[in-house]
Amino acid sequence: MKKLCSLIFLCSLAGSAAATLPAPYLFENTEVRDIRAQALKRDYQVYVALPDSYRESSRRYPVLFVTDANYAFPVVRNIAQRLAKHAGMEEVIVIGLSYAKGDSAVYSRRRDYTPTVPRNHDYRSDSPKRVPAFGEAEAYGRFIAAEVFPMVAAHYRADMNRKVFVGHSYGSLLGLQILLTKPRTFEHYILGSPSLWFDHGVIFDREKDYATKFKDMPASLYFGIGGSETLAAGKKRSRSEQDADMVADLRDFDSTLKSRRYPGLKTSLDVFAGEDHASVFPFLLTHGLRSYLHRVR
């Protein structure tokens, strides 16, 4: 009887504690939708942030598609809303692209955001009993265009003629893969600290291949990077993760694009002094949005 009373008392305590747990903080005007990537045979989620005026208006809004949504979605949502409220910028719909369900962030983004399986790599998987996966950026880009876009267009008043891609690091690598295959997929690309060193600079090779096939690149690009993303003193620069000078790589890539003189290409680059790979994203996002969104009078 004493044991039973003790068990009832403990259960009562547990139930009472659960009942009084603080509620989680929820962002206003946000939604989460599940989506099946049919060709990839994987499940993802789409995070949606609607502008403050959405419920009271009938207009369509520019739409930002944000990679690495587990981190970037709340950052982009909040900065975009602040620019609209206090800096007179257009309001936008923000669409966050989640990692695959059941995958870690590292595993999902390595596979979905990279253009190739890197040569001579020694990467280890962070997922037990699974080898590292790479090189599915092209297929993931098709998933965005063929399945995410229609979902967004069907459920929201999104101006699908004003789509913005937002990526950082590997996310920018995905953006460059899309740019160099189907540049018209997005009307504007905000690409932060792209991992141009990946697979010995394979994106430089793909850019060169694009230039041999096409006379125009109809795209608006904004590049941003931290001024501290350079090579450590005493190291010899190479296109490898350990010895990359990411600022120099990005300047080289941007200069090469400009040298092509594509009539439909608009590109700009900002280097943010004192910022590094971890801190630069809010800065480049703000400037990248200002380079495309209109001021509302």
PDB file of C-alpha atoms in Angstrom:
ATOM      1  CA  MET A   1       0.000   0.000   0.000  1.00  0.00           C
ATOM      2  CA  LYS A   2       2.853   2.368   0.843  1.00  0.00           C
ATOM      3  CA  LYS A   3       4.479   1.624  -2.537  1.00  0.00           C
ATOM      4  CA  LEU A   4       1.194   2.324  -4.331  1.00  0.00           C
ATOM      5  CA  CYS A   5       0.754   5.611  -2.466  1.00  0.00           C
ATOM      6  CA  SER A   6       4.320   6.622  -3.298  1.00  0.00           C
ATOM      7  CA  LEU A   7       3.754   5.817  -6.971  1.00  0.00           C
ATOM      8  CA  ILE A   8       0.527   7.845  -7.023  1.00  0.00           C
ATOM      9  CA  PHE A   9       2.318  10.742  -5.335  1.00  0.00           C
ATOM     10  CA  LEU A  10       5.182  10.668  -7.853  1.00  0.00           C
ATOM     11  CA  CYS A  11       2.799  10.479 -10.792  1.00  0.00           C
ATOM     12  CA  SER A  12       0.878  13.408  -9.342  1.00  0.00           C
ATOM     13  CA  LEU A  13       4.082  15.420  -9.071  1.00  0.00           C
ATOM     14  CA  ALA A  14       5.036  14.557 -12.653  1.00  0.00           C
ATOM     15  CA  GLY A  15       1.613  15.504 -13.922  1.00  0.00           C
ATOM     16  CA  SER A  16       1.673  18.742 -11.977  1.00  0.00           C
ATOM     17  CA  ALA A  17       5.155  19.619 -13.317  1.00  0.00           C
ATOM     18  CA  ALA A  18       4.063  18.902 -16.886  1.00  0.00           C
ATOM     19  CA  ALA A  19       0.983  21.032 -16.430  1.00  0.00           C
ATOM     20  CA  THR A  20       3.009  23.996 -15.236  1.00  0.00           C
ATOM     21  CA  LEU A  21       5.830  23.861 -17.803  1.00  0.00           C
ATOM     22  CA  PRO A  22       6.306  27.208 -19.537  1.00  0.00           C
ATOM     23  CA  ALA A  23       4.796  27.415 -22.992  1.00  0.00           C
ATOM     24  CA  PRO A  24       7.235  27.601 -25.933  1.00  0.00           C
ATOM     25  CA  TYR A  25       7.682  30.910 -27.722  1.00  0.00           C
ATOM     26  CA  LEU A  26       5.885  30.902 -31.066  1.00  0.00           C
ATOM     27  CA  PHE A  27       6.381  33.353 -33.904  1.00  0.00           C
ATOM     28  CA  GLU A  28       3.225  35.109 -35.022  1.00  0.00           C
ATOM     29  CA  ASN A  29       1.922  34.542 -38.559  1.00  0.00           C
ATOM     30  CA  THR A  30       3.987  31.403 -39.141  1.00  0.00           C
ATOM     31  CA  GLU A  31       3.001  27.976 -40.432  1.00  0.00           C
ATOM     32  CA  VAL A  32       4.676  24.620 -41.024  1.00  0.00           C
ATOM     33  CA  ARG A  33       3.772  22.323 -43.913  1.00  0.00           C
ATOM     34  CA  ASP A  34       5.003  18.809 -44.619  1.00  0.00           C
ATOM     35  CA  ILE A  35       6.140  17.963 -48.123  1.00  0.00           C
ATOM     36  CA  ARG A  36       7.246  14.724 -49.748  1.00  0.00           C
ATOM     37  CA  ALA A  37      10.094  15.014 -52.255  1.00  0.00           C
ATOM     38  CA  GLN A  38       8.818  12.382 -54.652  1.00  0.00           C
ATOM     39  CA  ALA A  39      11.929  11.863 -56.760  1.00  0.00           C
ATOM     40  CA  LEU A  40      14.248  12.022 -53.741  1.00  0.00           C
ATOM     41  CA  LYS A  41      11.972   9.759 -51.670  1.00  0.00           C
ATOM     42  CA  ARG A  42      12.497  11.940 -48.603  1.00  0.00           C
ATOM     43  CA  ASP A  43      10.290  14.057 -46.390  1.00  0.00           C
ATOM     44  CA  TYR A  44      10.896  17.709 -45.599  1.00  0.00           C
ATOM     45  CA  GLN A  45       9.076  20.598 -43.999  1.00  0.00           C
ATOM     46  CA  VAL A  46       8.409  24.065 -45.334  1.00  0.00           C
ATOM     47  CA  TYR A  47       8.350  26.871 -42.765  1.00  0.00           C
ATOM     48  CA  VAL A  48       6.247  29.887 -43.734  1.00  0.00           C
ATOM     49  CA  ALA A  49       6.309  33.406 -42.298  1.00  0.00           C
ATOM     50  CA  LEU A  50       3.626  35.758 -43.554  1.00  0.00           C
ATOM     51  CA  PRO A  51       3.966  39.561 -43.446  1.00  0.00           C
ATOM     52  CA  ASP A  52       1.998  41.535 -40.877  1.00  0.00           C
ATOM     53  CA  SER A  53      -0.357  42.963 -43.487  1.00  0.00           C
ATOM     54  CA  TYR A  54      -1.097  39.613 -45.160  1.00  0.00           C
ATOM     55  CA  ARG A  55      -4.496  38.932 -43.553  1.00  0.00           C
ATOM     56  CA  GLU A  56      -5.805  42.436 -44.242  1.00  0.00           C
ATOM     57  CA  SER A  57      -4.599  42.788 -47.829  1.00  0.00           C
ATOM     58  CA  SER A  58      -5.198  41.120 -51.169  1.00  0.00           C
ATOM     59  CA  ARG A  59      -1.849  41.867 -52.785  1.00  0.00           C
ATOM     60  CA  ARG A  60       0.927  39.444 -53.673  1.00  0.00           C
ATOM     61  CA  TYR A  61       4.321  39.586 -51.987  1.00  0.00           C
ATOM     62  CA  PRO A  62       7.898  38.848 -53.031  1.00  0.00           C
ATOM     63  CA  VAL A  63       8.947  35.505 -51.593  1.00  0.00           C
ATOM     64  CA  LEU A  64      12.280  34.524 -50.015  1.00  0.00           C
ATOM     65  CA  PHE A  65      13.348  30.879 -50.126  1.00  0.00           C
ATOM     66  CA  VAL A  66      15.813  30.246 -47.304  1.00  0.00           C
ATOM     67  CA  THR A  67      18.152  27.261 -46.958  1.00  0.00           C
ATOM     68  CA  ASP A  68      19.408  25.926 -43.604  1.00  0.00           C
ATOM     69  CA  ALA A  69      16.021  26.920 -42.224  1.00  0.00           C
ATOM     70  CA  ASN A  70      16.595  25.451 -38.766  1.00  0.00           C
ATOM     71  CA  TYR A  71      18.956  28.367 -38.147  1.00  0.00           C
ATOM     72  CA  ALA A  72      18.224  30.876 -40.876  1.00  0.00           C
ATOM     73  CA  PHE A  73      14.418  30.983 -41.006  1.00  0.00           C
ATOM     74  CA  PRO A  74      13.870  32.971 -37.767  1.00  0.00           C
ATOM     75  CA  VAL A  75      16.814  35.251 -38.593  1.00  0.00           C
ATOM     76  CA  VAL A  76      15.512  36.050 -42.071  1.00  0.00           C
ATOM     77  CA  ARG A  77      11.924  36.420 -40.879  1.00  0.00           C
ATOM     78  CA  ASN A  78      12.860  38.889 -38.155  1.00  0.00           C
ATOM     79  CA  ILE A  79      15.270  40.967 -40.221  1.00  0.00           C
ATOM     80  CA  ALA A  80      12.859  41.147 -43.169  1.00  0.00           C
ATOM     81  CA  GLN A  81      10.045  42.267 -40.872  1.00  0.00           C
ATOM     82  CA  ARG A  82      12.264  44.850 -39.179  1.00  0.00           C
ATOM     83  CA  LEU A  83      13.320  46.297 -42.528  1.00  0.00           C
ATOM     84  CA  ALA A  84       9.658  46.552 -43.511  1.00  0.00           C
ATOM     85  CA  LYS A  85       8.594  48.209 -40.250  1.00  0.00           C
ATOM     86  CA  HIS A  86      11.468  50.581 -39.684  1.00  0.00           C
ATOM     87  CA  ALA A  87      13.334  51.020 -42.981  1.00  0.00           C
ATOM     88  CA  GLY A  88      10.453  51.297 -45.436  1.00  0.00           C
ATOM     89  CA  MET A  89      11.238  48.113 -47.371  1.00  0.00           C
ATOM     90  CA  GLU A  90       8.648  45.910 -49.051  1.00  0.00           C
ATOM     91  CA  GLU A  91       7.061  43.184 -46.970  1.00  0.00           C
ATOM     92  CA  VAL A  92       7.851  39.612 -48.018  1.00  0.00           C
ATOM     93  CA  ILE A  93       6.787  36.020 -47.502  1.00  0.00           C
ATOM     94  CA  VAL A  94       9.618  33.926 -46.077  1.00  0.00           C
ATOM     95  CA  ILE A  95       9.817  30.215 -46.946  1.00  0.00           C
ATOM     96  CA  GLY A  96      12.245  28.144 -44.887  1.00  0.00           C
ATOM     97  CA  LEU A  97      13.559  24.904 -46.404  1.00  0.00           C
ATOM     98  CA  SER A  98      14.145  22.355 -43.652  1.00  0.00           C
ATOM     99  CA  TYR A  99      16.620  19.519 -43.487  1.00  0.00           C
ATOM    100  CA  ALA A 100      15.285  16.088 -44.405  1.00  0.00           C
ATOM    101  CA  LYS A 101      13.241  14.425 -41.680  1.00  0.00           C
ATOM    102  CA  GLY A 102      15.298  11.858 -39.804  1.00  0.00           C
ATOM    103  CA  ASP A 103      18.625  13.335 -40.940  1.00  0.00           C
ATOM    104  CA  SER A 104      21.014  15.468 -38.956  1.00  0.00           C
ATOM    105  CA  ALA A 105      21.735  18.958 -40.229  1.00  0.00           C
ATOM    106  CA  VAL A 106      25.253  17.957 -41.252  1.00  0.00           C
ATOM    107  CA  TYR A 107      24.146  14.853 -43.120  1.00  0.00           C
ATOM    108  CA  SER A 108      21.224  16.538 -44.894  1.00  0.00           C
ATOM    109  CA  ARG A 109      23.044  19.673 -46.038  1.00  0.00           C
ATOM    110  CA  ARG A 110      26.163  17.826 -47.203  1.00  0.00           C
ATOM    111  CA  ARG A 111      23.996  15.686 -49.454  1.00  0.00           C
ATOM    112  CA  ASP A 112      21.420  18.233 -50.636  1.00  0.00           C
ATOM    113  CA  TYR A 113      23.566  21.350 -51.041  1.00  0.00           C
ATOM    114  CA  THR A 114      26.744  20.040 -52.704  1.00  0.00           C
ATOM    115  CA  PRO A 115      27.137  19.671 -56.486  1.00  0.00           C
ATOM    116  CA  THR A 116      29.452  16.636 -56.580  1.00  0.00           C
ATOM    117  CA  VAL A 117      30.897  13.787 -54.570  1.00  0.00           C
ATOM    118  CA  PRO A 118      34.270  15.300 -53.586  1.00  0.00           C
ATOM    119  CA  ARG A 119      37.397  13.656 -54.905  1.00  0.00           C
ATOM    120  CA  ASN A 120      39.854  12.162 -52.414  1.00  0.00           C
ATOM    121  CA  HIS A 121      37.823  13.169 -49.384  1.00  0.00           C
ATOM    122  CA  ASP A 122      38.132  11.851 -45.849  1.00  0.00           C
ATOM    123  CA  TYR A 123      34.800  13.090 -44.473  1.00  0.00           C
ATOM    124  CA  ARG A 124      33.207  11.032 -41.742  1.00  0.00           C
ATOM    125  CA  SER A 125      29.482  10.555 -41.346  1.00  0.00           C
ATOM    126  CA  ASP A 126      27.788  11.860 -38.225  1.00  0.00           C
ATOM    127  CA  SER A 127      25.002   9.315 -38.751  1.00  0.00           C
ATOM    128  CA  PRO A 128      25.683   5.796 -37.429  1.00  0.00           C
ATOM    129  CA  LYS A 129      25.854   3.058 -40.073  1.00  0.00           C
ATOM    130  CA  ARG A 130      25.544   5.570 -42.926  1.00  0.00           C
ATOM    131  CA  VAL A 131      28.371   6.620 -45.177  1.00  0.00           C
ATOM    132  CA  PRO A 132      28.670  10.355 -45.944  1.00  0.00           C
ATOM    133  CA  ALA A 133      26.424  11.457 -48.810  1.00  0.00           C
ATOM    134  CA  PHE A 134      27.213  14.273 -51.239  1.00  0.00           C
ATOM    135  CA  GLY A 135      26.406  15.584 -54.672  1.00  0.00           C
ATOM    136  CA  GLU A 136      22.610  15.848 -54.870  1.00  0.00           C
ATOM    137  CA  ALA A 137      22.310  19.624 -55.279  1.00  0.00           C
ATOM    138  CA  GLU A 138      20.980  19.355 -58.827  1.00  0.00           C
ATOM    139  CA  ALA A 139      18.239  16.937 -57.769  1.00  0.00           C
ATOM    140  CA  TYR A 140      17.410  19.015 -54.704  1.00  0.00           C
ATOM    141  CA  GLY A 141      17.177  22.126 -56.878  1.00  0.00           C
ATOM    142  CA  ARG A 142      14.652  20.324 -59.080  1.00  0.00           C
ATOM    143  CA  PHE A 143      12.641  19.458 -55.959  1.00  0.00           C
ATOM    144  CA  ILE A 144      12.475  23.142 -55.008  1.00  0.00           C
ATOM    145  CA  ALA A 145      11.342  24.217 -58.471  1.00  0.00           C
ATOM    146  CA  ALA A 146       8.988  21.324 -59.228  1.00  0.00           C
ATOM    147  CA  GLU A 147       7.404  20.693 -55.825  1.00  0.00           C
ATOM    148  CA  VAL A 148       8.051  23.527 -53.356  1.00  0.00           C
ATOM    149  CA  PHE A 149       7.219  26.316 -55.812  1.00  0.00           C
ATOM    150  CA  PRO A 150       3.790  24.865 -56.730  1.00  0.00           C
ATOM    151  CA  MET A 151       2.942  24.308 -53.060  1.00  0.00           C
ATOM    152  CA  VAL A 152       3.769  27.924 -52.225  1.00  0.00           C
ATOM    153  CA  ALA A 153       1.894  29.246 -55.263  1.00  0.00           C
ATOM    154  CA  ALA A 154      -1.199  27.186 -54.415  1.00  0.00           C
ATOM    155  CA  HIS A 155      -1.489  28.206 -50.772  1.00  0.00           C
ATOM    156  CA  TYR A 156      -0.153  31.760 -50.545  1.00  0.00           C
ATOM    157  CA  ARG A 157      -0.358  35.072 -52.373  1.00  0.00           C
ATOM    158  CA  ALA A 158       3.262  34.862 -53.395  1.00  0.00           C
ATOM    159  CA  ASP A 159       4.535  36.815 -56.366  1.00  0.00           C
ATOM    160  CA  MET A 160       6.259  33.918 -58.113  1.00  0.00           C
ATOM    161  CA  ASN A 161       7.847  36.367 -60.540  1.00  0.00           C
ATOM    162  CA  ARG A 162       9.885  37.801 -57.646  1.00  0.00           C
ATOM    163  CA  LYS A 163      11.503  34.796 -56.010  1.00  0.00           C
ATOM    164  CA  VAL A 164      14.663  35.302 -53.944  1.00  0.00           C
ATOM    165  CA  PHE A 165      17.140  32.579 -53.011  1.00  0.00           C
ATOM    166  CA  VAL A 166      18.947  33.035 -49.686  1.00  0.00           C
ATOM    167  CA  GLY A 167      21.876  30.782 -48.810  1.00  0.00           C
ATOM    168  CA  HIS A 168      25.062  30.769 -46.767  1.00  0.00           C
ATOM    169  CA  SER A 169      28.154  28.536 -46.964  1.00  0.00           C
ATOM    170  CA  TYR A 170      26.986  25.187 -48.396  1.00  0.00           C
ATOM    171  CA  GLY A 171      23.608  26.851 -48.935  1.00  0.00           C
ATOM    172  CA  SER A 172      25.314  29.320 -51.280  1.00  0.00           C
ATOM    173  CA  LEU A 173      26.950  26.409 -53.066  1.00  0.00           C
ATOM    174  CA  LEU A 174      23.447  25.111 -53.787  1.00  0.00           C
ATOM    175  CA  GLY A 175      22.497  28.565 -55.071  1.00  0.00           C
ATOM    176  CA  LEU A 176      25.469  28.601 -57.439  1.00  0.00           C
ATOM    177  CA  GLN A 177      24.573  25.126 -58.698  1.00  0.00           C
ATOM    178  CA  ILE A 178      21.061  26.376 -59.520  1.00  0.00           C
ATOM    179  CA  LEU A 179      22.462  29.558 -61.075  1.00  0.00           C
ATOM    180  CA  LEU A 180      24.804  27.601 -63.363  1.00  0.00           C
ATOM    181  CA  THR A 181      22.120  25.191 -64.544  1.00  0.00           C
ATOM    182  CA  LYS A 182      18.854  27.171 -64.595  1.00  0.00           C
ATOM    183  CA  PRO A 183      19.586  30.787 -63.634  1.00  0.00           C
ATOM    184  CA  ARG A 184      15.973  31.892 -64.169  1.00  0.00           C
ATOM    185  CA  THR A 185      14.827  29.662 -61.290  1.00  0.00           C
ATOM    186  CA  PHE A 186      15.085  32.734 -59.049  1.00  0.00           C
ATOM    187  CA  GLU A 187      14.953  36.416 -59.866  1.00  0.00           C
ATOM    188  CA  HIS A 188      17.513  37.322 -57.185  1.00  0.00           C
ATOM    189  CA  TYR A 189      20.221  35.360 -55.369  1.00  0.00           C
ATOM    190  CA  ILE A 190      21.648  36.336 -51.970  1.00  0.00           C
ATOM    191  CA  LEU A 191      24.769  34.203 -51.585  1.00  0.00           C
ATOM    192  CA  GLY A 192      26.837  34.452 -48.434  1.00  0.00           C
ATOM    193  CA  SER A 193      30.324  33.017 -47.930  1.00  0.00           C
ATOM    194  CA  PRO A 194      29.981  30.327 -50.614  1.00  0.00           C
ATOM    195  CA  SER A 195      32.135  27.242 -50.102  1.00  0.00           C
ATOM    196  CA  LEU A 196      33.978  27.704 -53.393  1.00  0.00           C
ATOM    197  CA  TRP A 197      36.799  25.477 -52.127  1.00  0.00           C
ATOM    198  CA  PHE A 198      34.467  22.441 -52.219  1.00  0.00           C
ATOM    199  CA  ASP A 199      35.765  19.524 -54.296  1.00  0.00           C
ATOM    200  CA  HIS A 200      38.888  21.445 -55.332  1.00  0.00           C
ATOM    201  CA  GLY A 201      36.888  24.368 -56.681  1.00  0.00           C
ATOM    202  CA  VAL A 202      34.496  22.399 -58.867  1.00  0.00           C
ATOM    203  CA  ILE A 203      32.136  25.411 -59.113  1.00  0.00           C
ATOM    204  CA  PHE A 204      34.867  27.341 -60.962  1.00  0.00           C
ATOM    205  CA  ASP A 205      34.924  24.505 -63.500  1.00  0.00           C
ATOM    206  CA  ARG A 206      31.154  24.623 -63.841  1.00  0.00           C
ATOM    207  CA  GLU A 207      31.196  28.364 -64.359  1.00  0.00           C
ATOM    208  CA  LYS A 208      33.753  27.937 -67.141  1.00  0.00           C
ATOM    209  CA  ASP A 209      31.605  25.244 -68.734  1.00  0.00           C
ATOM    210  CA  TYR A 210      28.552  27.527 -68.557  1.00  0.00           C
ATOM    211  CA  ALA A 211      30.476  30.294 -70.305  1.00  0.00           C
ATOM    212  CA  THR A 212      31.352  28.007 -73.228  1.00  0.00           C
ATOM    213  CA  LYS A 213      27.674  27.171 -73.778  1.00  0.00           C
ATOM    214  CA  PHE A 214      25.782  30.389 -73.088  1.00  0.00           C
ATOM    215  CA  LYS A 215      26.145  34.039 -74.032  1.00  0.00           C
ATOM    216  CA  ASP A 216      23.991  35.398 -71.212  1.00  0.00           C
ATOM    217  CA  MET A 217      23.272  34.787 -67.536  1.00  0.00           C
ATOM    218  CA  PRO A 218      19.897  36.360 -66.734  1.00  0.00           C
ATOM    219  CA  ALA A 219      20.308  36.794 -62.995  1.00  0.00           C
ATOM    220  CA  SER A 220      20.647  39.283 -60.159  1.00  0.00           C
ATOM    221  CA  LEU A 221      23.357  38.275 -57.658  1.00  0.00           C
ATOM    222  CA  TYR A 222      24.396  39.656 -54.325  1.00  0.00           C
ATOM    223  CA  PHE A 223      27.534  38.200 -52.706  1.00  0.00           C
ATOM    224  CA  GLY A 224      28.506  38.882 -49.095  1.00  0.00           C
ATOM    225  CA  ILE A 225      31.319  37.527 -46.953  1.00  0.00           C
ATOM    226  CA  GLY A 226      33.107  38.251 -43.697  1.00  0.00           C
ATOM    227  CA  GLY A 227      36.411  40.086 -43.942  1.00  0.00           C
ATOM    228  CA  SER A 228      37.970  37.549 -41.566  1.00  0.00           C
ATOM    229  CA  GLU A 229      37.235  34.596 -43.873  1.00  0.00           C
ATOM    230  CA  THR A 230      40.789  34.664 -45.171  1.00  0.00           C
ATOM    231  CA  LEU A 231      43.750  32.325 -45.044  1.00  0.00           C
ATOM    232  CA  ALA A 232      45.683  32.202 -41.785  1.00  0.00           C
ATOM    233  CA  ALA A 233      49.164  33.711 -41.854  1.00  0.00           C
ATOM    234  CA  GLY A 234      51.894  31.346 -42.935  1.00  0.00           C
ATOM    235  CA  LYS A 235      49.592  29.020 -44.877  1.00  0.00           C
ATOM    236  CA  LYS A 236      49.756  28.405 -48.615  1.00  0.00           C
ATOM    237  CA  ARG A 237      46.483  29.102 -50.381  1.00  0.00           C
ATOM    238  CA  SER A 238      44.734  26.257 -52.141  1.00  0.00           C
ATOM    239  CA  ARG A 239      41.186  25.272 -52.984  1.00  0.00           C
ATOM    240  CA  SER A 240      40.770  22.966 -50.019  1.00  0.00           C
ATOM    241  CA  GLU A 241      38.723  23.444 -46.875  1.00  0.00           C
ATOM    242  CA  GLN A 242      41.818  23.714 -44.683  1.00  0.00           C
ATOM    243  CA  ASP A 243      43.772  26.163 -46.852  1.00  0.00           C
ATOM    244  CA  ALA A 244      41.075  28.205 -48.568  1.00  0.00           C
ATOM    245  CA  ASP A 245      41.065  31.964 -48.668  1.00  0.00           C
ATOM    246  CA  MET A 246      37.313  32.360 -49.009  1.00  0.00           C
ATOM    247  CA  VAL A 247      37.455  36.111 -49.565  1.00  0.00           C
ATOM    248  CA  ALA A 248      40.022  35.769 -52.358  1.00  0.00           C
ATOM    249  CA  ASP A 249      38.050  32.887 -53.892  1.00  0.00           C
ATOM    250  CA  LEU A 250      34.865  34.930 -53.926  1.00  0.00           C
ATOM    251  CA  ARG A 251      36.599  37.980 -55.405  1.00  0.00           C
ATOM    252  CA  ASP A 252      38.001  35.717 -58.136  1.00  0.00           C
ATOM    253  CA  PHE A 253      34.607  34.205 -58.876  1.00  0.00           C
ATOM    254  CA  ASP A 254      32.824  37.568 -58.954  1.00  0.00           C
ATOM    255  CA  SER A 255      35.523  39.057 -61.181  1.00  0.00           C
ATOM    256  CA  THR A 256      35.249  36.139 -63.573  1.00  0.00           C
ATOM    257  CA  LEU A 257      31.478  36.599 -63.862  1.00  0.00           C
ATOM    258  CA  LYS A 258      31.926  40.311 -64.530  1.00  0.00           C
ATOM    259  CA  SER A 259      34.551  39.576 -67.187  1.00  0.00           C
ATOM    260  CA  ARG A 260      32.005  37.518 -69.162  1.00  0.00           C
ATOM    261  CA  ARG A 261      30.003  40.703 -69.804  1.00  0.00           C
ATOM    262  CA  TYR A 262      26.694  38.876 -69.743  1.00  0.00           C
ATOM    263  CA  PRO A 263      24.070  41.458 -70.722  1.00  0.00           C
ATOM    264  CA  GLY A 264      21.459  40.100 -68.301  1.00  0.00           C
ATOM    265  CA  LEU A 265      23.714  39.716 -65.258  1.00  0.00           C
ATOM    266  CA  LYS A 266      23.783  42.087 -62.314  1.00  0.00           C
ATOM    267  CA  THR A 267      26.265  41.204 -59.566  1.00  0.00           C
ATOM    268  CA  SER A 268      27.677  42.958 -56.511  1.00  0.00           C
ATOM    269  CA  LEU A 269      29.973  41.930 -53.671  1.00  0.00           C
ATOM    270  CA  ASP A 270      30.406  43.243 -50.127  1.00  0.00           C
ATOM    271  CA  VAL A 271      33.163  42.218 -47.715  1.00  0.00           C
ATOM    272  CA  PHE A 272      32.228  42.987 -44.105  1.00  0.00           C
ATOM    273  CA  ALA A 273      35.277  43.963 -42.092  1.00  0.00           C
ATOM    274  CA  GLY A 274      35.636  42.271 -38.720  1.00  0.00           C
ATOM    275  CA  GLU A 275      33.020  39.585 -39.423  1.00  0.00           C
ATOM    276  CA  ASP A 276      33.718  35.883 -39.745  1.00  0.00           C
ATOM    277  CA  HIS A 277      31.900  32.855 -41.152  1.00  0.00           C
ATOM    278  CA  ALA A 278      29.666  32.544 -38.093  1.00  0.00           C
ATOM    279  CA  SER A 279      28.784  36.205 -37.605  1.00  0.00           C
ATOM    280  CA  VAL A 280      28.373  37.623 -41.109  1.00  0.00           C
ATOM    281  CA  PHE A 281      24.978  36.247 -42.143  1.00  0.00           C
ATOM    282  CA  PRO A 282      22.720  39.008 -40.699  1.00  0.00           C
ATOM    283  CA  PHE A 283      24.880  41.687 -42.346  1.00  0.00           C
ATOM    284  CA  LEU A 284      24.899  40.182 -45.818  1.00  0.00           C
ATOM    285  CA  LEU A 285      21.200  39.349 -45.570  1.00  0.00           C
ATOM    286  CA  THR A 286      20.288  42.965 -44.817  1.00  0.00           C
ATOM    287  CA  HIS A 287      22.388  44.316 -47.676  1.00  0.00           C
ATOM    288  CA  GLY A 288      21.235  41.552 -50.017  1.00  0.00           C
ATOM    289  CA  LEU A 289      17.589  42.382 -49.377  1.00  0.00           C
ATOM    290  CA  ARG A 290      18.196  46.091 -49.866  1.00  0.00           C
ATOM    291  CA  SER A 291      19.830  45.358 -53.198  1.00  0.00           C
ATOM    292  CA  TYR A 292      16.573  43.899 -54.508  1.00  0.00           C
ATOM    293  CA  LEU A 293      13.532  44.991 -52.504  1.00  0.00           C
ATOM    294  CA  HIS A 294      11.912  48.342 -53.188  1.00  0.00           C
ATOM    295  CA  ARG A 295      11.308  51.116 -50.733  1.00  0.00           C
ATOM    296  CA  VAL A 296       7.618  51.716 -50.112  1.00  0.00           C
ATOM    297  CA  ARG A 297       6.587  55.360 -50.283  1.00  0.00           C
TER     298      ARG A 297
END
